[in-house]
CSV table of C-alpha atoms in Angstrom, one decimal:
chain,number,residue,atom,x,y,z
A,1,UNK,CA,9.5,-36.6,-29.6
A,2,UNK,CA,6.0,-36.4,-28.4
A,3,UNK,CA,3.8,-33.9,-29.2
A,4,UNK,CA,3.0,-30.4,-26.7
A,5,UNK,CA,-0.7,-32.3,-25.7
A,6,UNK,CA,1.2,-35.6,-24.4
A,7,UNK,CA,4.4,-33.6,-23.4
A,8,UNK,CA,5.4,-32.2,-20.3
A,9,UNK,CA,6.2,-28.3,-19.2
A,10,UNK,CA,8.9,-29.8,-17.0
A,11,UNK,CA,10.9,-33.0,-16.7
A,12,UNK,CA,9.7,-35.1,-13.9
A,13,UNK,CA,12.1,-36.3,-10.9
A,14,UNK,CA,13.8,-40.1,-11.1
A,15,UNK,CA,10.7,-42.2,-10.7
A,16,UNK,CA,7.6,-40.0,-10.8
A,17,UNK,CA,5.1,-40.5,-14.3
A,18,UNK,CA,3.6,-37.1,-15.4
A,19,UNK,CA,-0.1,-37.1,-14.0
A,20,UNK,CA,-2.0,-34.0,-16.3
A,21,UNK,CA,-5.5,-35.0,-14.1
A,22,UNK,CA,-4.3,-33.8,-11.0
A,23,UNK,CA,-7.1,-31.4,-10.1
A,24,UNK,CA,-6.9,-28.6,-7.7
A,25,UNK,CA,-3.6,-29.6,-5.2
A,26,UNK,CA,-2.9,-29.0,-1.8
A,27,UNK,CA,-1.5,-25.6,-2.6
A,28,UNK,CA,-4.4,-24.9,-4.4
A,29,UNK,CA,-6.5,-25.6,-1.3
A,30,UNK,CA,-5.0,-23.8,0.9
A,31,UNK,CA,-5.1,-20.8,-1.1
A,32,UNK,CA,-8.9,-21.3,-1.4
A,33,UNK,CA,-9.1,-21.5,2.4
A,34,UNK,CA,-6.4,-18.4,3.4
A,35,UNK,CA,-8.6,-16.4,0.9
A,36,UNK,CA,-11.6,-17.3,2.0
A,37,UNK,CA,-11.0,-16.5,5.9
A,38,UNK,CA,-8.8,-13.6,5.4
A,39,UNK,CA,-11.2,-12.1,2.9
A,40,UNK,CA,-14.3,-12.3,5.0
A,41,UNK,CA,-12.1,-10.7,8.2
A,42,UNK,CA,-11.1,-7.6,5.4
A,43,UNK,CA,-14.7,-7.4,4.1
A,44,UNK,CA,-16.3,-7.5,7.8
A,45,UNK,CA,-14.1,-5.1,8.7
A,46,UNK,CA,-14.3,-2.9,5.5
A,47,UNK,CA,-18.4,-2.8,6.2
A,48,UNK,CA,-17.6,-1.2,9.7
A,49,UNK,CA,-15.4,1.4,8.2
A,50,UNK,CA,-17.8,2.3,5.6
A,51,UNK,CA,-20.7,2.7,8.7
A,52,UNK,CA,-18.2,4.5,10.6
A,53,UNK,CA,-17.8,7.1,7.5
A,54,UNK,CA,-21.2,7.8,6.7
A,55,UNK,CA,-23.0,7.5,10.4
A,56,UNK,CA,-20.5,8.3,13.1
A,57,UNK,CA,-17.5,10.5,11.2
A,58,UNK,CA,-19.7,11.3,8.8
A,59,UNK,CA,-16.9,12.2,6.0
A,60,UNK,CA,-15.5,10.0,2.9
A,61,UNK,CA,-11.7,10.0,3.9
A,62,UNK,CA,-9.0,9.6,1.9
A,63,UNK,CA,-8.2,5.7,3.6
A,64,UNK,CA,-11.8,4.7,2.9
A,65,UNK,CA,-11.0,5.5,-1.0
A,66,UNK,CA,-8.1,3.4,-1.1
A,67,UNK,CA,-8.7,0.2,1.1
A,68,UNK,CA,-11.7,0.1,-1.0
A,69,UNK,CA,-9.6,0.0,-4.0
A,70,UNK,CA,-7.1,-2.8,-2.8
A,71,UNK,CA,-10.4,-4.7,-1.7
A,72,UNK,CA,-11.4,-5.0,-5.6
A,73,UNK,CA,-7.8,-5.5,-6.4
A,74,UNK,CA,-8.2,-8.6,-3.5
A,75,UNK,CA,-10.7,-9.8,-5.7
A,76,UNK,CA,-9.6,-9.3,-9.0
A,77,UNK,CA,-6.0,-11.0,-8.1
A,78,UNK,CA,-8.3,-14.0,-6.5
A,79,UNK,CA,-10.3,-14.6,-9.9
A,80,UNK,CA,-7.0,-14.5,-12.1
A,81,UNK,CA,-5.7,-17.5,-10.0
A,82,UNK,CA,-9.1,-19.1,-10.2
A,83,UNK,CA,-8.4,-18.8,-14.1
A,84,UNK,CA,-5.0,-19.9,-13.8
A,85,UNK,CA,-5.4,-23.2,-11.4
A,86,UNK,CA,-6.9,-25.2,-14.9
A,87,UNK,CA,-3.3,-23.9,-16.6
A,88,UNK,CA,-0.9,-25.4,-14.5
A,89,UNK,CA,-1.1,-22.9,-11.2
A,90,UNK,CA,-0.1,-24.9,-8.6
A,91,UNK,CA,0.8,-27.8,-9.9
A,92,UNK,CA,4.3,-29.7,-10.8
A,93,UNK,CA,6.0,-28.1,-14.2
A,94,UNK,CA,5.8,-31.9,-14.8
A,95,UNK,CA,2.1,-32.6,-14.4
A,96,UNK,CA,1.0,-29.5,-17.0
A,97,UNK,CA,1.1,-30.3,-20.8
A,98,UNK,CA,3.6,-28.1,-23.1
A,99,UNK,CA,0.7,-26.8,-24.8
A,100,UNK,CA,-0.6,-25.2,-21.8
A,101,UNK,CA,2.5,-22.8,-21.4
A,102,UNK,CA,1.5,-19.5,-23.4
A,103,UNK,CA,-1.6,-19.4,-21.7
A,104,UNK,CA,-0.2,-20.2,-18.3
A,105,UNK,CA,2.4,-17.6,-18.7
A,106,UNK,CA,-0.5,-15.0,-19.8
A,107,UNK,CA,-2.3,-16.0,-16.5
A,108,UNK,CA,0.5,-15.1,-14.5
A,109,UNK,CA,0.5,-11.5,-15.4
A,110,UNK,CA,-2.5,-10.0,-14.0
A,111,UNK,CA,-1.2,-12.5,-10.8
A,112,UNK,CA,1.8,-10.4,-10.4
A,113,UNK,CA,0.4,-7.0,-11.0
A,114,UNK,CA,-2.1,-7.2,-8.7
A,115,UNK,CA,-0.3,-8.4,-6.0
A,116,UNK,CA,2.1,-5.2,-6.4
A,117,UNK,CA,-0.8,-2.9,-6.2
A,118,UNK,CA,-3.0,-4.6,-3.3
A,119,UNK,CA,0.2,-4.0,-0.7
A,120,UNK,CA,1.3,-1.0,-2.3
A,121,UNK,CA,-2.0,0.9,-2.1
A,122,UNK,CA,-2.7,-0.7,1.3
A,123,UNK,CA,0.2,1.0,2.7
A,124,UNK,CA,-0.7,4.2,1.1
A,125,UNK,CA,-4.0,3.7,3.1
A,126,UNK,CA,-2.3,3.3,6.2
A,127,UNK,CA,0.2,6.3,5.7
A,128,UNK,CA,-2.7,8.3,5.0
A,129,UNK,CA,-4.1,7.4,8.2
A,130,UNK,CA,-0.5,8.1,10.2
A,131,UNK,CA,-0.1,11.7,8.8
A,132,UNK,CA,-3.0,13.0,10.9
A,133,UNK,CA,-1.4,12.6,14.1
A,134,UNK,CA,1.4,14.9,14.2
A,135,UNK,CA,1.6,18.5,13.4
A,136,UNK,CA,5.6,18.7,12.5
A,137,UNK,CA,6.8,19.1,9.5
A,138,UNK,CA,9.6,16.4,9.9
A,139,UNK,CA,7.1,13.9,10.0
A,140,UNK,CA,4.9,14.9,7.2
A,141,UNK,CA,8.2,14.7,5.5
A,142,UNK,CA,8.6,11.6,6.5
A,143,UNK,CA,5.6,10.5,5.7
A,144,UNK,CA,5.0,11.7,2.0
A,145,UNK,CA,8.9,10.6,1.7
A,146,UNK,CA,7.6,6.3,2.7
A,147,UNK,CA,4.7,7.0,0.3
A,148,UNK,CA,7.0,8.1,-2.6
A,149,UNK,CA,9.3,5.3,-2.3
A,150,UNK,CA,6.3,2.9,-2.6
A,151,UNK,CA,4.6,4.5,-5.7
A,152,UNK,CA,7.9,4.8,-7.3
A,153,UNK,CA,9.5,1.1,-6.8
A,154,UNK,CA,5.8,0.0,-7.1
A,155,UNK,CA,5.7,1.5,-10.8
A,156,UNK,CA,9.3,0.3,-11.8
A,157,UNK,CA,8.4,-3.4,-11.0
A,158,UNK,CA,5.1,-3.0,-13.1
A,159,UNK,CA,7.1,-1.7,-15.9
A,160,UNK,CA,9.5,-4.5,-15.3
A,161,UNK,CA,6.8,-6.7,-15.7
A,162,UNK,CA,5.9,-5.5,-18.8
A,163,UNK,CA,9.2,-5.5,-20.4
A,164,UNK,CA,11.9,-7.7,-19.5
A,165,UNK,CA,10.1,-9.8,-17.1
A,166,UNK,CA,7.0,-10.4,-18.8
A,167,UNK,CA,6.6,-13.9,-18.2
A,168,UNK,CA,5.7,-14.1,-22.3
A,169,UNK,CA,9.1,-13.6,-22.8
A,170,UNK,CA,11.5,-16.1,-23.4
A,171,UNK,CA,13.8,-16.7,-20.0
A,172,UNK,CA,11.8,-14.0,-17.8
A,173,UNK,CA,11.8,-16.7,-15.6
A,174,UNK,CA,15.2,-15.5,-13.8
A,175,UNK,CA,14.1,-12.0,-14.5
A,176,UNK,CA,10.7,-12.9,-12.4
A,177,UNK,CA,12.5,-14.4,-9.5
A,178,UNK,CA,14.9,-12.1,-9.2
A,179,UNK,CA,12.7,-9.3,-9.2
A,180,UNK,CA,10.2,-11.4,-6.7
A,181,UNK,CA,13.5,-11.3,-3.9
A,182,UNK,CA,14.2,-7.4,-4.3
A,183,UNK,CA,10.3,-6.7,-4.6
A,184,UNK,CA,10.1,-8.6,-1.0
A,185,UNK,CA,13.1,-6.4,0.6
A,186,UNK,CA,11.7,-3.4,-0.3
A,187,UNK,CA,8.2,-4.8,1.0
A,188,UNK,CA,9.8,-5.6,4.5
A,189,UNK,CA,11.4,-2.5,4.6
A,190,UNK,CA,8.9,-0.3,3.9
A,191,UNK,CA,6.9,-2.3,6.5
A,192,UNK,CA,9.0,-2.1,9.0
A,193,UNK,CA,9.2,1.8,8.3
A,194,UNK,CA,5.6,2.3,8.7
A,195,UNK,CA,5.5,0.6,12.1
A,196,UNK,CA,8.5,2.9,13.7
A,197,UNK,CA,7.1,5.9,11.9
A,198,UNK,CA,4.6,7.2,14.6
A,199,UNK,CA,6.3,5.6,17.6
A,200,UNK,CA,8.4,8.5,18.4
A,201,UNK,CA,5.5,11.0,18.4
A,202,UNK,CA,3.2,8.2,20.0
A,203,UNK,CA,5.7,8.5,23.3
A,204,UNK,CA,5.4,12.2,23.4
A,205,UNK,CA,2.0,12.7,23.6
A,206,UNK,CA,1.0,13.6,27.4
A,207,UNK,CA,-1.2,10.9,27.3
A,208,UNK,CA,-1.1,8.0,30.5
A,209,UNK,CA,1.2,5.2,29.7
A,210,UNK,CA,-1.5,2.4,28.8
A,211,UNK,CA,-3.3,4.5,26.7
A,212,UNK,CA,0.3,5.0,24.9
A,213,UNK,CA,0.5,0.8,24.8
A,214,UNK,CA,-2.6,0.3,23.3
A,215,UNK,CA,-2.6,3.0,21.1
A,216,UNK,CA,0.8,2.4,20.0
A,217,UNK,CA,-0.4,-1.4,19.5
A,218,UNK,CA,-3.3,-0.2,16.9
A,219,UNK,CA,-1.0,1.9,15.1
A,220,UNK,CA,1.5,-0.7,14.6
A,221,UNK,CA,-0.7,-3.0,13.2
A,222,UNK,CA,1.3,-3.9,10.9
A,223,UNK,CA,3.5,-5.7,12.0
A,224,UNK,CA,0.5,-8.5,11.3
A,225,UNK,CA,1.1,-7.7,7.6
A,226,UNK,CA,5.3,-7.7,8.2
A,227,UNK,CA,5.1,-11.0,9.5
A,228,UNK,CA,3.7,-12.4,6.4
A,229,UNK,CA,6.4,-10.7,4.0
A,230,UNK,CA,8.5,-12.4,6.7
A,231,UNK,CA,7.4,-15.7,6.0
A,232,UNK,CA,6.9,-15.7,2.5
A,233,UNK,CA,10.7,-14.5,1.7
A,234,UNK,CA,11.6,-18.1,1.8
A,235,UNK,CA,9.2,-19.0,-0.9
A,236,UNK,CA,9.9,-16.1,-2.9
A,237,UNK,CA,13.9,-16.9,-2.5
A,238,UNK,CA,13.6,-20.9,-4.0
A,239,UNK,CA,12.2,-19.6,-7.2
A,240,UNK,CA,14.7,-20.2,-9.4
A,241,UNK,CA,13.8,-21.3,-13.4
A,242,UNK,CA,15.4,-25.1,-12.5
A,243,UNK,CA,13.0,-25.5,-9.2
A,244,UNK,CA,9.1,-26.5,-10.1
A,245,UNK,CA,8.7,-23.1,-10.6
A,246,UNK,CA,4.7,-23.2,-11.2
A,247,UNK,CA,4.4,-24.8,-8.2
A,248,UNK,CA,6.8,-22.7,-5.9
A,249,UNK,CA,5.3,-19.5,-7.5
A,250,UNK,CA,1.9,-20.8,-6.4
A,251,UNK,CA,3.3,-21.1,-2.8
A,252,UNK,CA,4.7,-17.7,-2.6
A,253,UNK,CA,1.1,-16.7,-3.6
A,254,UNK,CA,-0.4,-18.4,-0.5
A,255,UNK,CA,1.4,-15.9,1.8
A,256,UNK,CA,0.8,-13.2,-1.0
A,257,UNK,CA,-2.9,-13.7,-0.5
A,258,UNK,CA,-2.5,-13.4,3.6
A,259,UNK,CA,-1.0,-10.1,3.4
A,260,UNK,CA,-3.2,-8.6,1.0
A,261,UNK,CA,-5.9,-9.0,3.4
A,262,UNK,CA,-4.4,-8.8,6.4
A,263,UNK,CA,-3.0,-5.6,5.4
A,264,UNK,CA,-6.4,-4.2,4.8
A,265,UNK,CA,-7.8,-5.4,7.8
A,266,UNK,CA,-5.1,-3.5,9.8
A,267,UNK,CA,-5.6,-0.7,8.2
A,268,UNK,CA,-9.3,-0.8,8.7
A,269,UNK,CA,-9.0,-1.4,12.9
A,270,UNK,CA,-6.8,1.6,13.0
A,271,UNK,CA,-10.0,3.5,12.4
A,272,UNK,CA,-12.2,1.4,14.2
A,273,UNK,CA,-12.3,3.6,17.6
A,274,UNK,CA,-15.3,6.0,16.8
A,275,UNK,CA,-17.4,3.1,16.0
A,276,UNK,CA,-16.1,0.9,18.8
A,277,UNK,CA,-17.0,4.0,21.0
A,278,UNK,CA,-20.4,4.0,20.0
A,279,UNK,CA,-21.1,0.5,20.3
A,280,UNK,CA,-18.4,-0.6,22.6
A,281,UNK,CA,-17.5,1.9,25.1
A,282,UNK,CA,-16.6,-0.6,28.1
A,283,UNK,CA,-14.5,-2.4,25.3
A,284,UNK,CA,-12.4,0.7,24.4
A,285,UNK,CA,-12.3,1.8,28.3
A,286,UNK,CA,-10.8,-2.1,29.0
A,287,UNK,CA,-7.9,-1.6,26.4
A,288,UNK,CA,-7.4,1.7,27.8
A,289,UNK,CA,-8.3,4.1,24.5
A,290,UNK,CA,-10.8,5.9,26.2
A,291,UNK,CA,-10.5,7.9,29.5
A,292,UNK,CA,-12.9,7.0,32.3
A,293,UNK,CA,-13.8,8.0,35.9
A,294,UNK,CA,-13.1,11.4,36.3
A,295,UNK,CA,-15.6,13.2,34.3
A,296,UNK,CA,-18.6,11.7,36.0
A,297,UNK,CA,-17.4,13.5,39.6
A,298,UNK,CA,-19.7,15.7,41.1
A,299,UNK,CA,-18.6,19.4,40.7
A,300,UNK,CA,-17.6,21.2,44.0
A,301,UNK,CA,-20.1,24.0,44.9
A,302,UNK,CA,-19.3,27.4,43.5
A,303,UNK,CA,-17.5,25.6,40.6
A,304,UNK,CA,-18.3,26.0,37.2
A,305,UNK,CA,-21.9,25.0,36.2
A,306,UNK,CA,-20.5,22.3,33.6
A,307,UNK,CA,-19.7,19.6,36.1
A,308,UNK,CA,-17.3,17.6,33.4
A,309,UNK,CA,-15.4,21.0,32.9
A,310,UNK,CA,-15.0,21.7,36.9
A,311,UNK,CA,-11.4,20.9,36.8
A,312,UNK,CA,-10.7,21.5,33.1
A,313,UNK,CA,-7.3,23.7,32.5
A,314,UNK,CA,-8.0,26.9,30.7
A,315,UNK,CA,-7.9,27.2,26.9
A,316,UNK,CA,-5.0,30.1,27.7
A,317,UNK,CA,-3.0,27.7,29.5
A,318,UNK,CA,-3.2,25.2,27.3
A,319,UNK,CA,-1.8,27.0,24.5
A,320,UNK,CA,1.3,28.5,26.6
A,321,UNK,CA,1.8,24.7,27.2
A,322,UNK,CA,1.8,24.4,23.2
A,323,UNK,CA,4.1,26.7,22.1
A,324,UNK,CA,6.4,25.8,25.4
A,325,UNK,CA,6.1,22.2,23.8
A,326,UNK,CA,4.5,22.4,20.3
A,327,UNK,CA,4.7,18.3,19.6
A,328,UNK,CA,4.4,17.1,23.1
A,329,UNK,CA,0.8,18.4,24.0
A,330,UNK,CA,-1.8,16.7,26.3
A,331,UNK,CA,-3.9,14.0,24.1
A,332,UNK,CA,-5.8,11.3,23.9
A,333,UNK,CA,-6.5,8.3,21.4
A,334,UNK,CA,-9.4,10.6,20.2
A,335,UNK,CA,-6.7,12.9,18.6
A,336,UNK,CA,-5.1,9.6,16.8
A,337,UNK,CA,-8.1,7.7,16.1
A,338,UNK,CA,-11.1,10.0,15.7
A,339,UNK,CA,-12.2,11.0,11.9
A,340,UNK,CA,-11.8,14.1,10.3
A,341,UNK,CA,-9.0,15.3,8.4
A,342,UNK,CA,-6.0,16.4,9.8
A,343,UNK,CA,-5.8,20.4,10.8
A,344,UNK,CA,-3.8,22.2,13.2
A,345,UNK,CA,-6.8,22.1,15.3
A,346,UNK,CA,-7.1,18.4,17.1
A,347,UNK,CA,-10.3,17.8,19.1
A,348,UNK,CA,-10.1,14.9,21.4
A,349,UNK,CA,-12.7,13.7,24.4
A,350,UNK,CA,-11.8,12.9,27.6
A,351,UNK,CA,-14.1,9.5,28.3
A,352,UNK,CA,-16.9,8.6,25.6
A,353,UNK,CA,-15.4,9.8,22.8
A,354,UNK,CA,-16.1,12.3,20.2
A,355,UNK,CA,-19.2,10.4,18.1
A,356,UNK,CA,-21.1,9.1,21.9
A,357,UNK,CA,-24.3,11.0,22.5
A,358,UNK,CA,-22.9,10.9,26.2
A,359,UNK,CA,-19.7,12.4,25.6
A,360,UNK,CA,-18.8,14.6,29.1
A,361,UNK,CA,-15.2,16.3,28.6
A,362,UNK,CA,-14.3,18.4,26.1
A,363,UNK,CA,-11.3,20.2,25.5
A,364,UNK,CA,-9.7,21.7,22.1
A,365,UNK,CA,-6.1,22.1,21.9
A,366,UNK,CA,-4.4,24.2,19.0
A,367,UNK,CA,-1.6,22.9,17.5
A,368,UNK,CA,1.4,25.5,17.2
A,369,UNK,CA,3.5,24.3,14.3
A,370,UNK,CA,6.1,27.1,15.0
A,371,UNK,CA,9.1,24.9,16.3
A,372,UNK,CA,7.9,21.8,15.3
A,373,UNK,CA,9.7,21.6,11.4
């Protein structure tokens, strides 16, 4: 029997001669290229978000504090695999020496944990973002309830991997790869719940239908990031201990690394508007997220002295409308998009937006939450 330097962590298939000089594979590769184009697009668009924060919105939100920590954990989880391509990560089970197994299987831990947190934390981001633009109770609910599940299922798979599936273990491997399939489920679930979760709201606002579409198209964002969990599934569903398992592991992590940044990214665009606004306004008007046209009319004579206010309904009437309709008030993508925490009171801005040094129309709606639980 041959020793654990000339020895192989895997049998070979019928015909094939263990090569332990392989290099970086084709799997490795394309990590390095999915990383490094997905992770410039997250850290472009996490340096707009931070400008947005301290020059347009002028506040440190709750999002910016936790995209910025699943952008370290981005990086972190990217330097473990670095480490862990030399150990086998990647590679055949048959083209790694024996005597490269413990410290393979160490490798793979901080792998795995990071890749629960980055999504995990992500989607706390997001949620974050969502539970400012509705009043009722229900969906606050509804929101905190999304946010639970993830935290909780999110810690029970890290203490899984610290106990029975710790890849140190012996046979953890069917413990790993069982865990991968329901960790996915959960992933695509919880996806798929934050993209229906502001829908229903979305169509009530009093807002003009395109304005609906291309909000509603920001705020499901995510359905970028569901697509990867899509397509990974079928990696994560051929682990199995008997099937090359370094190698499919290293595949699964391909699409592991695309939704880790594409999530943040997402989540970033969804509070993109103030800046686009500012630097951008015929860009925002084009998609429809901004209002144009009717506050640059020329105010009848006799008619209020603020021309943009000429035709603007009173503050009176808006509130009867409110407590008539307490969750289908008149809005605007400023009351979705624009910065600030949320309050009962929602500012929005007819045209420029509520950051542009030209901004025209102004009207301030309170939200009556009586009826709305």
């Amino acid at each position: 029997m041959g020793s654990p330097s000339n020895e192989a962590l895997g049998p070979p298939p019928e015909g094939v001669t263990p090569n332990f000089d392989t290099g970086w594979t084709s799997v490795n590769m394309a990590a390095l290229i999915v990383f490094s184009i997905t992770f410039t697009l997250a850290t472009i668009t996490l340096a707009i978000r931070y400008f947005t924060s301290a020059f347009i919105v002028r506040k440190l939100e709750l999002d910016v504090v936790l995209i910025t920590l699943s952008w370290l954990i981005t990086i972190t989880h990217f330097a473990c695999m670095v480490v862990a391509i030399p150990l086998g990560w990647g590679k055949h089970t048959w083209d790694i020496p024996l005597s490269n197994a413990v410290a393979f299987q160490r490798a793979t831990i901080p792998l795995l944990a990071t890749y629960m947190a980055c999504p995990a934390i992500t989607k706390l981001a997001i949620l974050s973002v969502l539970n400012r633009i509705s009043p009722s109770k229900r969906f606050h609910f509804a929101t905190y309830f999304i946010a639970a599940l993830i935290v909780i299922y999110t810690i029970v798979y890290m203490a899984l991997l610290g106990g029975p599936c710790n890849p140190l273990r012996q046979g953890s491997d069917t413990c790993i790869a069982k865990g991968a399939i329901s960790h996915v489920a959960l992933n695509v679930a919880t996806d798929i719940a934050i993209i229906v979760l502001p829908l229903p709201t979305l169509w009530r606002l009093q807002m003009p239908f395109r304005q609906k579409i291309a909000a509603g198209g920001i705020l499901t964002l995510g359905s970028a990031v569901l697509v990867a969990s899509i397509a990974r599934a079928p990696t994560v569903v051929a682990l199995t201990p008997k099937a090359d398992f370094t190698y499919k592991l290293a595949q699964s992590s391909v699409w592991s690394i695309l939704e880790m940044n594409l999530g943040i990214v997402c989540c970033n665009i969804m509070r993109m508007k103030p800046f686009a606004d500012r630097y951008f306004p015929s860009l925002t008007a084009m998609i429809g997220l901004s209002v144009t046209g009717s506050s640059n009319q020329t105010a009848p004579q006799g008619s209020s002295s603020h021309p943009s206010r000429a035709n603007e309904p009173s503050r009176g009437t808006q509130l009867q409308d409110m407590a008539k309709q307490p969750e289908s008030y008149r809005g605007s993508s400023e009351a979705i998009f624009a910065g600030g925490s949320r309050s009962e009171q929602v500012t929005y801005v007819d045209n420029k937006g509520l950051d542009s040094p030209n901004r025209s129309t102004e009207s301030i709606l309170r939200l009556e939450e009586r009826g709305s639980g």
